[in-house]
mmCIF file of C-alpha atoms in Angstrom:
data_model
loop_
_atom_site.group_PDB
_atom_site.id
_atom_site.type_symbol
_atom_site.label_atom_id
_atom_site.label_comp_id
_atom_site.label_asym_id
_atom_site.label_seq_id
_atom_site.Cartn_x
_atom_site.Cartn_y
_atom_site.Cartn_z
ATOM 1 C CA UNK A 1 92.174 44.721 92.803
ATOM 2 C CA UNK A 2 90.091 41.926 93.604
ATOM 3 C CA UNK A 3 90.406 39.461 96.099
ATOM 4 C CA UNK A 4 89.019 35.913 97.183
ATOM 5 C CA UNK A 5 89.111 34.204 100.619
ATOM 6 C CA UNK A 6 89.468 30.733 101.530
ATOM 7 C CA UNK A 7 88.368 28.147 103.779
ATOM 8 C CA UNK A 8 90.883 28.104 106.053
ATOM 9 C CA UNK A 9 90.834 32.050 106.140
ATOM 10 C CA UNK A 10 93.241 33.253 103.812
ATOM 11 C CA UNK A 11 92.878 36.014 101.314
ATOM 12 C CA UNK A 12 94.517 36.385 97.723
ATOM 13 C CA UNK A 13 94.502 39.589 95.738
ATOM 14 C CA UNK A 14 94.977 40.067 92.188
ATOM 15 C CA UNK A 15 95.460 42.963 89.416
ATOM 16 C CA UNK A 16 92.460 42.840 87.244
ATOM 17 C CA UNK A 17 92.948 45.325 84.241
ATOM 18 C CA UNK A 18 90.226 46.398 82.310
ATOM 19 C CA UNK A 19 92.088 48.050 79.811
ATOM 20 C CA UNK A 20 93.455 45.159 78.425
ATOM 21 C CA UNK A 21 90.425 43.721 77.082
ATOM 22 C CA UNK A 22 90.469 43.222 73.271
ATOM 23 C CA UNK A 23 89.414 45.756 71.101
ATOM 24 C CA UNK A 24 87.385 44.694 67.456
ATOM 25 C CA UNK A 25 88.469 45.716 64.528
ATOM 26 C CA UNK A 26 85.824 47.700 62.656
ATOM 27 C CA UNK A 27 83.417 46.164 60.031
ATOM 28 C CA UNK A 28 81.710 47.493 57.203
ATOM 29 C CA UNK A 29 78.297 46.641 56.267
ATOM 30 C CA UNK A 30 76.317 48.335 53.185
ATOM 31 C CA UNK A 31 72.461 48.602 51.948
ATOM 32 C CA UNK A 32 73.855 47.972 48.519
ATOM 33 C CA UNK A 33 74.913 44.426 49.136
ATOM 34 C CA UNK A 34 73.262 42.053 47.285
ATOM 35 C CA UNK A 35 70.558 45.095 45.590
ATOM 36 C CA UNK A 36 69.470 44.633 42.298
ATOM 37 C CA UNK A 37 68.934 47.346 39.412
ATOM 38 C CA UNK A 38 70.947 50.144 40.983
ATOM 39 C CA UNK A 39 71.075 53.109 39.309
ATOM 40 C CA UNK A 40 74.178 54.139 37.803
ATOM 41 C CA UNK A 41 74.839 57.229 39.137
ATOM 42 C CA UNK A 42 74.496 55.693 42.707
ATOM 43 C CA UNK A 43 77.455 56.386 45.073
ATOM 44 C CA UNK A 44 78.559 53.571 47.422
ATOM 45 C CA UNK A 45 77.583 54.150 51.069
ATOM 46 C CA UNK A 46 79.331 51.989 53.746
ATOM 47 C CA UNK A 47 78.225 51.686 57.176
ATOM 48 C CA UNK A 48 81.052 50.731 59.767
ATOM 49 C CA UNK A 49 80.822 49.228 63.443
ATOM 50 C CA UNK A 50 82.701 52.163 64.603
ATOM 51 C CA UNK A 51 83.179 55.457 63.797
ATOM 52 C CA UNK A 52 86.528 55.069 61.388
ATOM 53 C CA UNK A 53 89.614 57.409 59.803
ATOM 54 C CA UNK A 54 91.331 57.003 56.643
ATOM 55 C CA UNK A 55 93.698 54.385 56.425
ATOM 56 C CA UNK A 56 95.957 53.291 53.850
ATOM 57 C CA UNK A 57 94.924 51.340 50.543
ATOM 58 C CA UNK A 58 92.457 51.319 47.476
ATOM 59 C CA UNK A 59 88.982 50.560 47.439
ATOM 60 C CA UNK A 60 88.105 48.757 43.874
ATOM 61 C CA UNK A 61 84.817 48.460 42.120
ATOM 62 C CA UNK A 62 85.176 45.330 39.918
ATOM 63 C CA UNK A 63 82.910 44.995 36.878
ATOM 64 C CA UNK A 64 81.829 41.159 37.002
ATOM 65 C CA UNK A 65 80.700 40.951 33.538
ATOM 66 C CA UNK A 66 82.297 38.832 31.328
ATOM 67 C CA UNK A 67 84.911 40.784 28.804
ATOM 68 C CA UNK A 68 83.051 44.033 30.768
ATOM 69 C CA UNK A 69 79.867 42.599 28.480
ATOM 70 C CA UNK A 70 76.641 44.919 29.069
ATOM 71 C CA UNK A 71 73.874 46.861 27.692
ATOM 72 C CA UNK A 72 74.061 47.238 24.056
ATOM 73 C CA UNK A 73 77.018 45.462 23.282
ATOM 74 C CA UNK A 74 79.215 47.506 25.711
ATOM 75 C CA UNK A 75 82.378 45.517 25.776
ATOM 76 C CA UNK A 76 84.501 48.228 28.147
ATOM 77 C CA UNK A 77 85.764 46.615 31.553
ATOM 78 C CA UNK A 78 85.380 49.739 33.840
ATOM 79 C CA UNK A 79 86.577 48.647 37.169
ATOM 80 C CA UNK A 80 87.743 51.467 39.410
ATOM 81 C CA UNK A 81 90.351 51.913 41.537
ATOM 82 C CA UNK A 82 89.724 54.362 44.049
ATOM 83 C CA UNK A 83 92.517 55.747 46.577
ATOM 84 C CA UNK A 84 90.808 55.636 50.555
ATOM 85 C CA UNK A 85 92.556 59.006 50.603
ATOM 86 C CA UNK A 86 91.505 60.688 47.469
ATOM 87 C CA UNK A 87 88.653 63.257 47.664
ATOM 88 C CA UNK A 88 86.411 60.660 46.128
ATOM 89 C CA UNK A 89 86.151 59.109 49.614
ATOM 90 C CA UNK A 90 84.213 61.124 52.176
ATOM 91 C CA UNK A 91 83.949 60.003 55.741
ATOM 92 C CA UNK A 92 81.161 61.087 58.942
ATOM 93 C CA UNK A 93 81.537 59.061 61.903
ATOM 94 C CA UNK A 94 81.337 55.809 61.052
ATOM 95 C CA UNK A 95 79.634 56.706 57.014
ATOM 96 C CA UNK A 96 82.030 56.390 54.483
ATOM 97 C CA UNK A 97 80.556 57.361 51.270
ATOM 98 C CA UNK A 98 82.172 56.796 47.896
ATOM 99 C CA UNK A 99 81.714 58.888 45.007
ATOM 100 C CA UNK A 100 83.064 56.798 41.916
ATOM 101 C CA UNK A 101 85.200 58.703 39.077
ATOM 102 C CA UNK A 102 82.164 57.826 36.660
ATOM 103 C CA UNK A 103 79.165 55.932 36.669
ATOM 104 C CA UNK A 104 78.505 52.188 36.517
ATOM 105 C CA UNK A 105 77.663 50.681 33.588
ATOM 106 C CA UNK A 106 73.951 49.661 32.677
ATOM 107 C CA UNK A 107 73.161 46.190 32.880
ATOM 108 C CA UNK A 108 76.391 45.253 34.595
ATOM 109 C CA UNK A 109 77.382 43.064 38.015
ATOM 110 C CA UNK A 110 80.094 44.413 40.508
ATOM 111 C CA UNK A 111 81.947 44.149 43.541
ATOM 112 C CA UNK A 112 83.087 46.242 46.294
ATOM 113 C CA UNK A 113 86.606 44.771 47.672
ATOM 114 C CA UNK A 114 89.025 46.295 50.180
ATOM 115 C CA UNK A 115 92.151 45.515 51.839
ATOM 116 C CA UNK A 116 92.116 45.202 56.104
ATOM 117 C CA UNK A 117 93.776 48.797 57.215
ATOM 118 C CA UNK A 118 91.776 50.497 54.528
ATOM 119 C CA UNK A 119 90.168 52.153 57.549
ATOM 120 C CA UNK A 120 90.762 52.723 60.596
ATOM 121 C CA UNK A 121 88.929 52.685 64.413
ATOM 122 C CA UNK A 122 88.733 55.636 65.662
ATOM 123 C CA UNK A 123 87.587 53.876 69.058
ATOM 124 C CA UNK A 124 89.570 50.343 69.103
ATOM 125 C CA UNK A 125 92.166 51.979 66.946
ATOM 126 C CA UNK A 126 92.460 48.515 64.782
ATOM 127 C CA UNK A 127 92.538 48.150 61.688
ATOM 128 C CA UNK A 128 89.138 47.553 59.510
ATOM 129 C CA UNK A 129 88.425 44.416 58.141
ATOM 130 C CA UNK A 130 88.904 43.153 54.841
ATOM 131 C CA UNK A 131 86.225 43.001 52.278
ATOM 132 C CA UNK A 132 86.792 40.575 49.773
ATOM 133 C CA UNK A 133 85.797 39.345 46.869
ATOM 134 C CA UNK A 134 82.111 37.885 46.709
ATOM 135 C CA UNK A 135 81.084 39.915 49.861
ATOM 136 C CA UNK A 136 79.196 43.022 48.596
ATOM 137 C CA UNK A 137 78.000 42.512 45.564
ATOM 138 C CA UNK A 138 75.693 44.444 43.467
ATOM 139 C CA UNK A 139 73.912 44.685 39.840
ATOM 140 C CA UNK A 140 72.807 47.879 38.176
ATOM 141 C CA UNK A 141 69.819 48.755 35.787
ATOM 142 C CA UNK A 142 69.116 47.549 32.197
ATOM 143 C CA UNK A 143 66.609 50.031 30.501
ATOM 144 C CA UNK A 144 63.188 48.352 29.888
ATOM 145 C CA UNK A 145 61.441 48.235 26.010
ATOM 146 C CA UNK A 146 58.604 49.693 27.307
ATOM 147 C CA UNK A 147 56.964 52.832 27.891
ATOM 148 C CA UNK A 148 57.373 52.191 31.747
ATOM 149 C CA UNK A 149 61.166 51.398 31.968
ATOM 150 C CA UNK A 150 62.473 49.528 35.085
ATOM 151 C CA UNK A 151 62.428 50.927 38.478
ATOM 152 C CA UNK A 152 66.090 51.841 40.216
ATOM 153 C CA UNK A 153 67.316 52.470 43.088
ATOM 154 C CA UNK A 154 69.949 54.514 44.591
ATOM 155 C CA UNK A 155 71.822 55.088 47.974
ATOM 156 C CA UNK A 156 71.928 58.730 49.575
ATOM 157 C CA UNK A 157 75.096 60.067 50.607
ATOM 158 C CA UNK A 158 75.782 60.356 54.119
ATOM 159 C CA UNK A 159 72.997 58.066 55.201
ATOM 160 C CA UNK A 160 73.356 54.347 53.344
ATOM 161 C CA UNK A 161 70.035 54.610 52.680
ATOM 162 C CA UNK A 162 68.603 52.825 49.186
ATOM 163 C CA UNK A 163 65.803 54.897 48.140
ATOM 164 C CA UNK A 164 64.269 54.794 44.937
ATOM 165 C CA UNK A 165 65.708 56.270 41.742
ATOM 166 C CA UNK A 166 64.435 56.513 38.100
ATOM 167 C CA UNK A 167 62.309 54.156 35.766
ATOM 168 C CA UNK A 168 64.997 53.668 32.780
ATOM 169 C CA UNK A 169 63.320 53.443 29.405
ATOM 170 C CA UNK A 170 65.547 51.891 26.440
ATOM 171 C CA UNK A 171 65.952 55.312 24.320
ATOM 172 C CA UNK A 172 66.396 52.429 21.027
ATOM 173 C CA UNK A 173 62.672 52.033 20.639
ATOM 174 C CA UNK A 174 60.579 52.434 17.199
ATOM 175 C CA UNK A 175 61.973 54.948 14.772
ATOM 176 C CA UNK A 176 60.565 58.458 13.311
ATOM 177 C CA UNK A 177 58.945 57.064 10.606
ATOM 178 C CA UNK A 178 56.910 54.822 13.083
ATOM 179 C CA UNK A 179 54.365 55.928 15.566
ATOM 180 C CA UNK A 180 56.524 57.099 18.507
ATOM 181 C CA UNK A 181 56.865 55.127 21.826
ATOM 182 C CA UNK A 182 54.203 57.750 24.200
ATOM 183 C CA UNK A 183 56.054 57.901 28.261
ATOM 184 C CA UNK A 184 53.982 59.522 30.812
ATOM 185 C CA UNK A 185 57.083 61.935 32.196
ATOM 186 C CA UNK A 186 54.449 63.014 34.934
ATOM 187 C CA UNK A 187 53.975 60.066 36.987
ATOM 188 C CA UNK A 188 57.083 59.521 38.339
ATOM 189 C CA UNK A 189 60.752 59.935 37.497
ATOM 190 C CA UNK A 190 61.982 58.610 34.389
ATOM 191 C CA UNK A 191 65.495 58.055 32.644
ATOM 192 C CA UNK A 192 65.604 57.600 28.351
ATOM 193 C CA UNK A 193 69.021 55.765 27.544
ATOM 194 C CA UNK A 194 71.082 55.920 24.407
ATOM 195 C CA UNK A 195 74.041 54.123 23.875
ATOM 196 C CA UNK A 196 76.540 55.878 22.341
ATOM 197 C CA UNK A 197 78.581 52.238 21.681
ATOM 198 C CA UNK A 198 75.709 50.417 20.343
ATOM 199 C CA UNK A 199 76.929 49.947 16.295
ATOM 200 C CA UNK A 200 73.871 47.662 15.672
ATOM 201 C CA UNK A 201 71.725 50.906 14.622
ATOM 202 C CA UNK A 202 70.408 52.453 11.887
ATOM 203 C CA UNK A 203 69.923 56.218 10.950
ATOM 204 C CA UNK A 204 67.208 57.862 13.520
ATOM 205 C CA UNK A 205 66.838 55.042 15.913
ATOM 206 C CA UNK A 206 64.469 55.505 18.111
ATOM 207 C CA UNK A 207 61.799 57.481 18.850
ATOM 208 C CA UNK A 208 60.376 58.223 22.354
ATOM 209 C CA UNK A 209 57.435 61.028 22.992
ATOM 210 C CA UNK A 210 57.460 61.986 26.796
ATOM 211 C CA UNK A 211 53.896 62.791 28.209
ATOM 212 C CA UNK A 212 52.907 65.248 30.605
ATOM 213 C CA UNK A 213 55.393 67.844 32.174
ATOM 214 C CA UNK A 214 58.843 67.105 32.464
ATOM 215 C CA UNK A 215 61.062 67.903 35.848
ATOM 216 C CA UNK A 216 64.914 68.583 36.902
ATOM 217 C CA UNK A 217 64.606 64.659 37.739
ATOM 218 C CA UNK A 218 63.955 63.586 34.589
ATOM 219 C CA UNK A 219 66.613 62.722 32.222
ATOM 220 C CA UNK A 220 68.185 61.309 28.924
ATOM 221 C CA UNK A 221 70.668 59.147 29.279
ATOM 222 C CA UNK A 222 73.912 59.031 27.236
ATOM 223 C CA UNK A 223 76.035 55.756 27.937
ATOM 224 C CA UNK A 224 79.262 56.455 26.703
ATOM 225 C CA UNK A 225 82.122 53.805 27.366
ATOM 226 C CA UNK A 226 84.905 53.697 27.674
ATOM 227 C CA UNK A 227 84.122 56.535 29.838
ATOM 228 C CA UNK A 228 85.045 59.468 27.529
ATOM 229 C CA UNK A 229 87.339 62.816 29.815
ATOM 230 C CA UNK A 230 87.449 65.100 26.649
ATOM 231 C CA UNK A 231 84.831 66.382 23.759
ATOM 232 C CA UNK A 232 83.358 63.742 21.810
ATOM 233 C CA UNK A 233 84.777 65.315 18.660
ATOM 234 C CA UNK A 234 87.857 63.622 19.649
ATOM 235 C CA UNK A 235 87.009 60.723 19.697
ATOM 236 C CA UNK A 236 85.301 60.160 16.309
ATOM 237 C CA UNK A 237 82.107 61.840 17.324
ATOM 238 C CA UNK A 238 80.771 65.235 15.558
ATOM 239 C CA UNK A 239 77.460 67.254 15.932
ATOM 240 C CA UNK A 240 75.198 66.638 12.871
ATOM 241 C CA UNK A 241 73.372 70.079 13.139
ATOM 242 C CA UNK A 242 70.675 68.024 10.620
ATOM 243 C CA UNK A 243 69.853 65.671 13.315
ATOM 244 C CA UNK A 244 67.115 67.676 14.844
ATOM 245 C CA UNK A 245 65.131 66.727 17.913
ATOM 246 C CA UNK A 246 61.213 67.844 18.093
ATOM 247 C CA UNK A 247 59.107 69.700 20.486
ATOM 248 C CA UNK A 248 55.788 69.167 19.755
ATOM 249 C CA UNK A 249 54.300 72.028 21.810
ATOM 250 C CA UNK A 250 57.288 73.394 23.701
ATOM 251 C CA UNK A 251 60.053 74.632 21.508
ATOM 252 C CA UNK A 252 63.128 72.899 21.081
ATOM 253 C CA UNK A 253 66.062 71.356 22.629
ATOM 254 C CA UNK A 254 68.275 74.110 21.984
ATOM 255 C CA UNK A 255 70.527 73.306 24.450
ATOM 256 C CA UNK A 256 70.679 69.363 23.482
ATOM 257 C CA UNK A 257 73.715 68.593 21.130
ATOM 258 C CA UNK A 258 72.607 65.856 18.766
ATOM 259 C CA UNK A 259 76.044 63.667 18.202
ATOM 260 C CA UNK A 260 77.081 61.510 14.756
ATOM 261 C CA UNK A 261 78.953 58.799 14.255
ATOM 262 C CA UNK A 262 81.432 57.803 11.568
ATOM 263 C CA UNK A 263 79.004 55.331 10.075
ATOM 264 C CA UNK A 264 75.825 58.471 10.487
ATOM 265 C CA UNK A 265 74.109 57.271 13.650
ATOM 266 C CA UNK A 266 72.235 59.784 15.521
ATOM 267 C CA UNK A 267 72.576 60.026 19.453
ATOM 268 C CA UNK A 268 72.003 62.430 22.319
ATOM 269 C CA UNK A 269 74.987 62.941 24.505
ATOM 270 C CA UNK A 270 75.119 63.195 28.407
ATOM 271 C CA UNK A 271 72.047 62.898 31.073
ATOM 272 C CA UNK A 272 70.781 66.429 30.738
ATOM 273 C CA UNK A 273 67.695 67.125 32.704
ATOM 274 C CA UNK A 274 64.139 68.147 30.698
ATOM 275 C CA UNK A 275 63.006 70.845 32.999
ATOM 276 C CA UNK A 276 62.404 73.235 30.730
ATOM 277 C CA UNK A 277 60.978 71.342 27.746
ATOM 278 C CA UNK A 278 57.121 71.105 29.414
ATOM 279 C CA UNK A 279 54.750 68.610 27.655
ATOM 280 C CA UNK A 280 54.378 66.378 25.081
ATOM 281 C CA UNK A 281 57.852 66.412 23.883
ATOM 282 C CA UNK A 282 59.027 64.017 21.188
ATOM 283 C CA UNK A 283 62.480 63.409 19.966
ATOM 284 C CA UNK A 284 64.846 60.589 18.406
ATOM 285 C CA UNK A 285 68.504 59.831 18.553
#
């Protein structure tokens, strides 16, 4: 209770109860808003006010481009739609982090949109806030024709942290009868993209020698789209055991499956990781 007196002596009391104050709904905020050349196998990290619950709804991941238009003549719109309460959606106090069904395209501009009630407050008990269109925002990597490739960067799970990711080196560079495009693998993390899509090849293009030793964060990178759930074989794409990729001092790729297409392009499937493969390593696709 509180209570006031007068001039003329007289006291009022009132109820005062601070229960009823209003409560905010939660709101999400993210590092990757507005970042430029993400990498593609980033996960989304939101940050809310509040410590939050699942709610009810979908959290989509629209691809911006136009027709789904990016790197190498990828014409595939892969927007996601991601149930809140699907295990793709992982929540710590008030981190959600989102691990998408596959990875972004390269070269490619997104959104993150939600509905309000996607989440919920685990202190105010509202509902979250909407996110809508033009409110996060973010553009991923295209692969540099260079022998330095473009810095990315990437969120961490758990923390919404944007930390950088690998330098990502167009794999469609020279060809093996020219002198081959020399990447020093040492020096820092690097990523080699193919596109498995890209029809404006010829036989063998391409041809990238990696420099210095090689780690488990170093990678070649298959983009494959529409993103493909079964064996390539199935989808027009068969191993050409005659495609061979060279190790100039280390051996071979053994464990690399070199893919052609109906029309006898040469690529290298998946991001496998060049641990083992030591220096100096030169191949093609």
């Amino acid at each position: 209770k509180d209570s006031v007196l007068d001039t003329a002596g007289n006291t009022a009391t009132s109820d005062i109860d601070f229960d009823a104050l209003p409560q905010f709904s939660p709101v999400a905020e993210s590092t990757i808003n507005g970042a430029q050349h993400i990498d593609v196998r980033s996960p989304i990290v939101l940050t809310f006010s509040e410590s939050v619950s699942v709610g009810t709804g979908n959290i989509i991941i629209t691809d911006l481009n136009t027709n789904g238009q990016g790197w190498k003549n990828d014409s595939s719109d892969n927007t996601q739609t991601i149930d809140v309460t699907s295990s793709m959606v992982t929540i710590a106090g008030n981190i959600v982090t989102i691990n998408p069904e596959f990875d972004f395209d390269l070269a490619t501009n997104y959104e993150i949109t939600f509905a309000a009630g996607t989440f919920t407050g685990d202190t105010s008990g509202q509902d979250s806030i909407a996110v809508e269109s033009g409110d996060f925002t973010f553009t991923t990597v295209t692969p540099k024709t260079d022998n330095v490739g473009q810095e990315s960067k990437i969120q961490v799970a758990g923390t919404d942290a944007l930390v950088a990711s690998n330098y990502w080196i167009d794999g469609h560079q020279s060809d093996p009868t020219k002198a081959p495009i020399q990447v020093d693998a040492s020096a820092k993390d690097i990523a080699v993209a193919y596109s498995l899509n890209y029809r404006g090849l010829v036989d063998e293009d391409g041809h990238i020698q990696l420099d210095g030793v090689t780690d488990i964060n170093d990678i070649i990178y298959g983009d494959v789209s529409p993103n493909l759930t079964g064996d390539l074989d199935t989808y027009g794409w068969v191993p050409n055991p005659a495609a061979k990729v060279i190790g100039s001092d280390a051996g071979s790729f053994g464990a690399r499956t070199i893919y052609a297409d109906t029309v006898g392009n040469y690529y290298i499937y998946s991001d496998e990781t060049l641990f083992t493969e030591g220096s100096g390593q030169v191949f093609y696709g």
